[in-house]
mmCIF file of C-alpha atoms in Angstrom:
data_model
loop_
_atom_site.group_PDB
_atom_site.id
_atom_site.type_symbol
_atom_site.label_atom_id
_atom_site.label_comp_id
_atom_site.label_asym_id
_atom_site.label_seq_id
_atom_site.Cartn_x
_atom_site.Cartn_y
_atom_site.Cartn_z
ATOM 1 C CA MET U 108 52.196 47.397 -60.040
ATOM 2 C CA ASP U 109 52.302 44.564 -57.515
ATOM 3 C CA PRO U 110 54.431 41.465 -58.187
ATOM 4 C CA LEU U 111 52.704 38.360 -59.524
ATOM 5 C CA LEU U 112 55.138 35.935 -57.883
ATOM 6 C CA VAL U 113 57.391 36.382 -54.858
ATOM 7 C CA THR U 114 59.540 33.836 -53.041
ATOM 8 C CA LYS U 115 61.151 34.584 -49.696
ATOM 9 C CA GLY U 116 64.013 32.481 -48.385
ATOM 10 C CA LEU U 117 62.859 29.557 -50.509
ATOM 11 C CA THR U 118 64.874 26.451 -49.646
ATOM 12 C CA ARG U 119 64.778 22.790 -50.562
ATOM 13 C CA ARG U 120 67.007 20.173 -48.976
ATOM 14 C CA PHE U 121 67.551 16.640 -50.219
ATOM 15 C CA GLY U 122 69.337 14.945 -47.354
ATOM 16 C CA GLY U 123 72.383 17.077 -46.657
ATOM 17 C CA LEU U 124 72.217 18.820 -50.038
ATOM 18 C CA LYS U 125 70.578 22.238 -50.405
ATOM 19 C CA ALA U 126 69.296 22.127 -53.989
ATOM 20 C CA VAL U 127 67.762 25.583 -53.482
ATOM 21 C CA ASP U 128 69.216 27.748 -50.742
ATOM 22 C CA GLY U 129 67.327 30.783 -49.445
ATOM 23 C CA VAL U 130 66.130 32.227 -52.759
ATOM 24 C CA ASP U 131 64.401 35.614 -52.798
ATOM 25 C CA PHE U 132 62.738 36.134 -56.174
ATOM 26 C CA THR U 133 60.235 38.621 -57.594
ATOM 27 C CA LEU U 134 58.380 38.326 -60.917
ATOM 28 C CA MET U 135 56.251 41.141 -62.296
ATOM 29 C CA PRO U 136 53.042 40.674 -64.354
ATOM 30 C CA GLY U 137 53.600 40.498 -68.106
ATOM 31 C CA GLU U 138 57.303 39.812 -67.772
ATOM 32 C CA ILE U 139 59.293 37.241 -69.750
ATOM 33 C CA ARG U 140 61.862 36.043 -67.215
ATOM 34 C CA ALA U 141 64.567 33.524 -68.025
ATOM 35 C CA VAL U 142 66.232 31.385 -65.365
ATOM 36 C CA ILE U 143 69.663 30.118 -66.369
ATOM 37 C CA GLY U 144 72.578 28.362 -64.719
ATOM 38 C CA PRO U 145 74.773 25.272 -64.976
ATOM 39 C CA ASN U 146 73.348 21.783 -64.579
ATOM 40 C CA GLY U 147 72.579 21.123 -60.914
ATOM 41 C CA ALA U 148 72.206 24.816 -60.096
ATOM 42 C CA GLY U 149 68.687 24.314 -58.686
ATOM 43 C CA LYS U 150 66.625 25.812 -61.510
ATOM 44 C CA THR U 151 64.164 22.963 -61.992
ATOM 45 C CA THR U 152 63.830 22.369 -58.249
ATOM 46 C CA PHE U 153 63.001 26.058 -57.848
ATOM 47 C CA VAL U 154 60.212 26.096 -60.441
ATOM 48 C CA SER U 155 58.972 22.716 -59.172
ATOM 49 C CA MET U 156 58.377 24.381 -55.808
ATOM 50 C CA VAL U 157 56.582 27.271 -57.493
ATOM 51 C CA CYS U 158 54.175 24.897 -59.262
ATOM 52 C CA GLY U 159 53.777 22.616 -56.224
ATOM 53 C CA ARG U 160 55.440 19.449 -57.511
ATOM 54 C CA VAL U 161 58.062 19.804 -54.781
ATOM 55 C CA LEU U 162 57.354 21.261 -51.349
ATOM 56 C CA PRO U 163 59.937 23.635 -49.844
ATOM 57 C CA SER U 164 61.939 22.768 -46.750
ATOM 58 C CA ALA U 165 61.761 26.424 -45.707
ATOM 59 C CA GLY U 166 60.627 29.778 -47.018
ATOM 60 C CA MET U 167 57.464 31.196 -48.559
ATOM 61 C CA ILE U 168 55.820 31.483 -51.979
ATOM 62 C CA LEU U 169 53.343 34.266 -52.697
ATOM 63 C CA PHE U 170 51.231 34.347 -55.867
ATOM 64 C CA ASP U 171 49.264 37.532 -56.543
ATOM 65 C CA GLY U 172 49.739 38.418 -52.879
ATOM 66 C CA GLY U 173 48.399 35.111 -51.518
ATOM 67 C CA ASP U 174 50.434 32.478 -49.694
ATOM 68 C CA ILE U 175 50.563 29.300 -51.824
ATOM 69 C CA THR U 176 53.532 27.674 -50.075
ATOM 70 C CA ASP U 177 51.600 24.582 -48.988
ATOM 71 C CA MET U 178 48.965 24.615 -51.744
ATOM 72 C CA PRO U 179 48.681 21.369 -53.794
ATOM 73 C CA PRO U 180 49.506 21.513 -57.518
ATOM 74 C CA HIS U 181 45.906 21.229 -58.772
ATOM 75 C CA SER U 182 44.925 24.234 -56.656
ATOM 76 C CA ARG U 183 47.802 26.231 -58.106
ATOM 77 C CA VAL U 184 46.540 25.382 -61.585
ATOM 78 C CA ARG U 185 43.186 26.899 -60.593
ATOM 79 C CA GLN U 186 45.069 29.984 -59.392
ATOM 80 C CA GLY U 187 46.542 30.293 -62.894
ATOM 81 C CA ILE U 188 49.935 28.556 -62.754
ATOM 82 C CA ALA U 189 50.745 26.182 -65.625
ATOM 83 C CA TYR U 190 54.018 24.239 -65.893
ATOM 84 C CA THR U 191 55.419 22.354 -68.883
ATOM 85 C CA PHE U 192 57.909 19.664 -67.964
ATOM 86 C CA GLN U 193 61.537 19.313 -68.991
ATOM 87 C CA ILE U 194 60.637 15.836 -70.257
ATOM 88 C CA THR U 195 57.482 15.603 -72.362
ATOM 89 C CA SER U 196 54.395 14.599 -70.422
ATOM 90 C CA VAL U 197 51.887 14.173 -73.237
ATOM 91 C CA PHE U 198 49.532 11.202 -73.365
ATOM 92 C CA PRO U 199 51.061 9.261 -76.286
ATOM 93 C CA ASN U 200 48.056 7.000 -76.933
ATOM 94 C CA LEU U 201 45.603 9.891 -77.184
ATOM 95 C CA SER U 202 45.190 12.157 -80.185
ATOM 96 C CA VAL U 203 46.777 15.590 -80.240
ATOM 97 C CA TYR U 204 43.258 17.019 -80.005
ATOM 98 C CA ASP U 205 42.333 14.966 -76.937
ATOM 99 C CA ASN U 206 45.587 15.865 -75.179
ATOM 100 C CA VAL U 207 44.597 19.521 -75.330
ATOM 101 C CA ALA U 208 40.897 18.887 -74.664
ATOM 102 C CA LEU U 209 41.715 17.552 -71.189
ATOM 103 C CA PRO U 210 43.159 20.825 -69.834
ATOM 104 C CA VAL U 211 40.563 22.882 -71.723
ATOM 105 C CA GLN U 212 37.823 21.102 -69.776
ATOM 106 C CA ARG U 213 39.428 22.196 -66.510
ATOM 107 C CA THR U 214 38.878 25.842 -67.450
ATOM 108 C CA LEU U 215 35.166 25.464 -68.207
ATOM 109 C CA THR U 216 32.347 25.799 -65.716
ATOM 110 C CA ASP U 217 30.345 23.419 -67.863
ATOM 111 C CA GLY U 218 32.899 20.799 -68.910
ATOM 112 C CA ARG U 219 30.331 19.194 -71.224
ATOM 113 C CA SER U 220 30.135 22.148 -73.606
ATOM 114 C CA ARG U 221 31.483 20.594 -76.799
ATOM 115 C CA GLY U 222 31.547 23.872 -78.678
ATOM 116 C CA ALA U 223 33.590 25.610 -75.988
ATOM 117 C CA ILE U 224 35.993 22.661 -75.753
ATOM 118 C CA HIS U 225 36.457 22.581 -79.535
ATOM 119 C CA THR U 226 37.157 26.316 -79.672
ATOM 120 C CA GLY U 227 39.622 26.126 -76.801
ATOM 121 C CA VAL U 228 41.487 23.186 -78.334
ATOM 122 C CA LEU U 229 41.802 24.704 -81.791
ATOM 123 C CA THR U 230 42.872 28.072 -80.382
ATOM 124 C CA ALA U 231 45.704 26.457 -78.408
ATOM 125 C CA LEU U 232 46.789 24.212 -81.286
ATOM 126 C CA GLU U 233 46.778 27.077 -83.775
ATOM 127 C CA LYS U 234 49.017 29.138 -81.488
ATOM 128 C CA VAL U 235 51.710 26.442 -81.513
ATOM 129 C CA GLY U 236 51.228 25.462 -85.165
ATOM 130 C CA LEU U 237 49.788 21.992 -84.588
ATOM 131 C CA ALA U 238 46.181 22.451 -85.722
ATOM 132 C CA ASP U 239 46.848 20.396 -88.857
ATOM 133 C CA ARG U 240 48.013 17.484 -86.675
ATOM 134 C CA ALA U 241 44.991 17.453 -84.356
ATOM 135 C CA ALA U 242 43.892 13.957 -85.387
ATOM 136 C CA MET U 243 47.334 12.375 -85.039
ATOM 137 C CA GLN U 244 48.215 10.152 -82.135
ATOM 138 C CA ALA U 245 50.446 12.228 -79.853
ATOM 139 C CA GLY U 246 53.063 9.488 -79.608
ATOM 140 C CA GLN U 247 53.533 9.623 -83.385
ATOM 141 C CA LEU U 248 54.621 13.271 -83.318
ATOM 142 C CA ALA U 249 58.287 14.146 -83.683
ATOM 143 C CA TYR U 250 59.892 14.988 -80.348
ATOM 144 C CA GLY U 251 59.968 18.719 -81.078
ATOM 145 C CA HIS U 252 56.270 18.686 -81.924
ATOM 146 C CA GLN U 253 55.545 16.832 -78.684
ATOM 147 C CA ARG U 254 57.227 19.719 -76.852
ATOM 148 C CA LEU U 255 54.973 22.160 -78.707
ATOM 149 C CA LEU U 256 51.940 20.025 -77.853
ATOM 150 C CA GLU U 257 52.865 20.283 -74.197
ATOM 151 C CA VAL U 258 53.030 24.076 -74.531
ATOM 152 C CA ALA U 259 49.561 23.975 -76.117
ATOM 153 C CA MET U 260 48.318 21.958 -73.133
ATOM 154 C CA GLY U 261 49.698 24.655 -70.845
ATOM 155 C CA LEU U 262 48.118 27.448 -72.893
ATOM 156 C CA ALA U 263 44.780 25.611 -72.824
ATOM 157 C CA LEU U 264 44.652 26.255 -69.071
ATOM 158 C CA LYS U 265 44.596 30.017 -69.796
ATOM 159 C CA PRO U 266 47.387 30.601 -67.287
ATOM 160 C CA ARG U 267 48.376 33.822 -65.613
ATOM 161 C CA LEU U 268 51.857 32.342 -65.182
ATOM 162 C CA LEU U 269 53.254 29.905 -67.751
ATOM 163 C CA ILE U 270 56.421 28.079 -66.652
ATOM 164 C CA LEU U 271 58.415 26.515 -69.490
ATOM 165 C CA ASP U 272 61.233 24.092 -68.635
ATOM 166 C CA GLU U 273 63.656 23.623 -71.549
ATOM 167 C CA PRO U 274 60.878 24.160 -74.133
ATOM 168 C CA THR U 275 63.146 24.404 -77.188
ATOM 169 C CA GLN U 276 64.909 21.095 -76.597
ATOM 170 C CA GLY U 277 64.490 19.061 -79.794
ATOM 171 C CA LEU U 278 63.201 21.965 -81.888
ATOM 172 C CA SER U 279 64.716 22.901 -85.237
ATOM 173 C CA ASP U 280 66.036 26.416 -85.865
ATOM 174 C CA ALA U 281 62.846 27.303 -87.754
ATOM 175 C CA GLU U 282 60.692 25.951 -84.929
ATOM 176 C CA ILE U 283 62.715 27.971 -82.409
ATOM 177 C CA GLU U 284 61.991 31.135 -84.406
ATOM 178 C CA ASP U 285 58.284 30.271 -84.271
ATOM 179 C CA PHE U 286 58.608 29.604 -80.542
ATOM 180 C CA VAL U 287 60.047 33.095 -79.944
ATOM 181 C CA ARG U 288 57.038 34.616 -81.682
ATOM 182 C CA LEU U 289 54.728 32.342 -79.679
ATOM 183 C CA VAL U 290 56.182 33.370 -76.310
ATOM 184 C CA ARG U 291 55.910 37.049 -77.188
ATOM 185 C CA THR U 292 52.264 36.497 -78.086
ATOM 186 C CA VAL U 293 51.638 34.593 -74.847
ATOM 187 C CA ALA U 294 53.255 37.417 -72.870
ATOM 188 C CA GLU U 295 50.541 39.789 -74.088
ATOM 189 C CA ASP U 296 48.115 37.985 -71.758
ATOM 190 C CA ALA U 297 50.310 36.085 -69.288
ATOM 191 C CA THR U 298 53.636 36.124 -67.470
ATOM 192 C CA VAL U 299 56.300 33.698 -68.692
ATOM 193 C CA LEU U 300 58.995 32.048 -66.572
ATOM 194 C CA LEU U 301 61.471 30.213 -68.788
ATOM 195 C CA ILE U 302 64.271 27.769 -67.957
ATOM 196 C CA GLU U 303 66.487 27.535 -70.993
ATOM 197 C CA HIS U 304 70.070 26.617 -71.942
ATOM 198 C CA ASN U 305 69.902 28.174 -75.412
ATOM 199 C CA MET U 306 71.715 31.414 -74.600
ATOM 200 C CA PRO U 307 71.130 33.244 -77.904
ATOM 201 C CA LEU U 308 67.403 32.572 -77.432
ATOM 202 C CA VAL U 309 67.500 33.767 -73.814
ATOM 203 C CA MET U 310 69.305 36.966 -74.744
ATOM 204 C CA GLN U 311 66.823 37.613 -77.550
ATOM 205 C CA LEU U 312 63.644 36.812 -75.665
ATOM 206 C CA ALA U 313 63.945 37.610 -71.956
ATOM 207 C CA ASP U 314 63.099 40.950 -70.375
ATOM 208 C CA ARG U 315 65.206 39.975 -67.362
ATOM 209 C CA ILE U 316 67.416 37.005 -66.496
ATOM 210 C CA THR U 317 68.003 35.312 -63.140
ATOM 211 C CA VAL U 318 71.190 33.267 -62.867
ATOM 212 C CA PHE U 319 71.295 30.335 -60.432
ATOM 213 C CA ASP U 320 74.492 28.776 -59.156
ATOM 214 C CA ALA U 321 74.750 26.143 -56.391
ATOM 215 C CA GLY U 322 71.125 26.716 -55.389
ATOM 216 C CA ARG U 323 71.422 30.471 -54.977
ATOM 217 C CA VAL U 324 70.764 33.529 -57.116
ATOM 218 C CA LEU U 325 74.140 34.575 -58.463
ATOM 219 C CA ALA U 326 72.958 37.543 -60.523
ATOM 220 C CA GLU U 327 69.853 39.172 -61.925
ATOM 221 C CA GLY U 328 69.344 41.816 -64.578
ATOM 222 C CA THR U 329 68.667 42.619 -68.199
ATOM 223 C CA PRO U 330 70.298 40.507 -70.914
ATOM 224 C CA GLU U 331 72.924 43.232 -71.387
ATOM 225 C CA GLN U 332 73.727 43.309 -67.670
ATOM 226 C CA ILE U 333 73.987 39.524 -67.458
ATOM 227 C CA ARG U 334 76.127 39.295 -70.583
ATOM 228 C CA SER U 335 78.709 41.636 -69.042
ATOM 229 C CA ASP U 336 78.562 40.327 -65.452
ATOM 230 C CA ALA U 337 82.003 39.011 -64.477
ATOM 231 C CA ALA U 338 80.634 36.567 -61.879
ATOM 232 C CA VAL U 339 78.234 35.064 -64.426
ATOM 233 C CA GLN U 340 81.030 34.781 -66.970
ATOM 234 C CA ALA U 341 83.175 32.887 -64.501
ATOM 235 C CA ALA U 342 80.421 30.590 -63.188
ATOM 236 C CA TYR U 343 78.407 29.828 -66.294
ATOM 237 C CA LEU U 344 78.724 31.687 -69.564
ATOM 238 C CA GLY U 345 82.483 31.702 -70.076
ATOM 239 C CA THR U 346 84.056 34.252 -72.381
ATOM 240 C CA GLY U 347 83.200 32.379 -75.569
ATOM 241 C CA ALA U 348 79.569 31.727 -74.586
ATOM 242 C CA GLY U 349 79.101 35.339 -73.549
ATOM 243 C CA GLU U 350 80.409 36.596 -76.878
ATOM 244 C CA ALA U 351 78.298 34.075 -78.783
ATOM 245 C CA ALA U 352 75.168 35.135 -76.902
#
């Protein structure tokens, strides 16, 4: 099986700072991959380059074998890359339904097909448990539900790669349990790349984990391998966090 996503020597400089420094990364189709690391490790900059929001200073990004390094974000969406932001990016003055209808229309050849739009919207909202709030104004949702709405907007694009940046921030324990089930369902049809600080969730959900530190990949492996990695313990997890995870 060929990789879905590959980066080679991916680097991003901000002035004299290397936020991401020569990262080689491979993601296989159908995988749930978590990216972890301390604040400032380069995680969000890395995925921002993958989705096209930030252009690399050096290196290459391949998606399904094609070079997308210089491709604009909207073209990457058409290729099948969807990215949910660390900070919610819903349209607060639109209804929950209309927020999801916008990305659904991008997937349709005939964007005027009301029946197809309606089906796509309800399917996405049902997956995240927000179908009963479809008529609400998005800005009136609780913060955790806004995060779920953003996931629904990503799912509405029918992505091949769904990138989730801190998706459980603001969710209750019960909502996090639902989110775990949701991601596993999504992974039946798509690949998931997840940035997350909730270590118990990461250890429960991820097939493999990539650990960033100071813009570089410090370690990579299964949850069990990462939990017992001495370098990861020293740089990020700490003994207590490792035992808790």
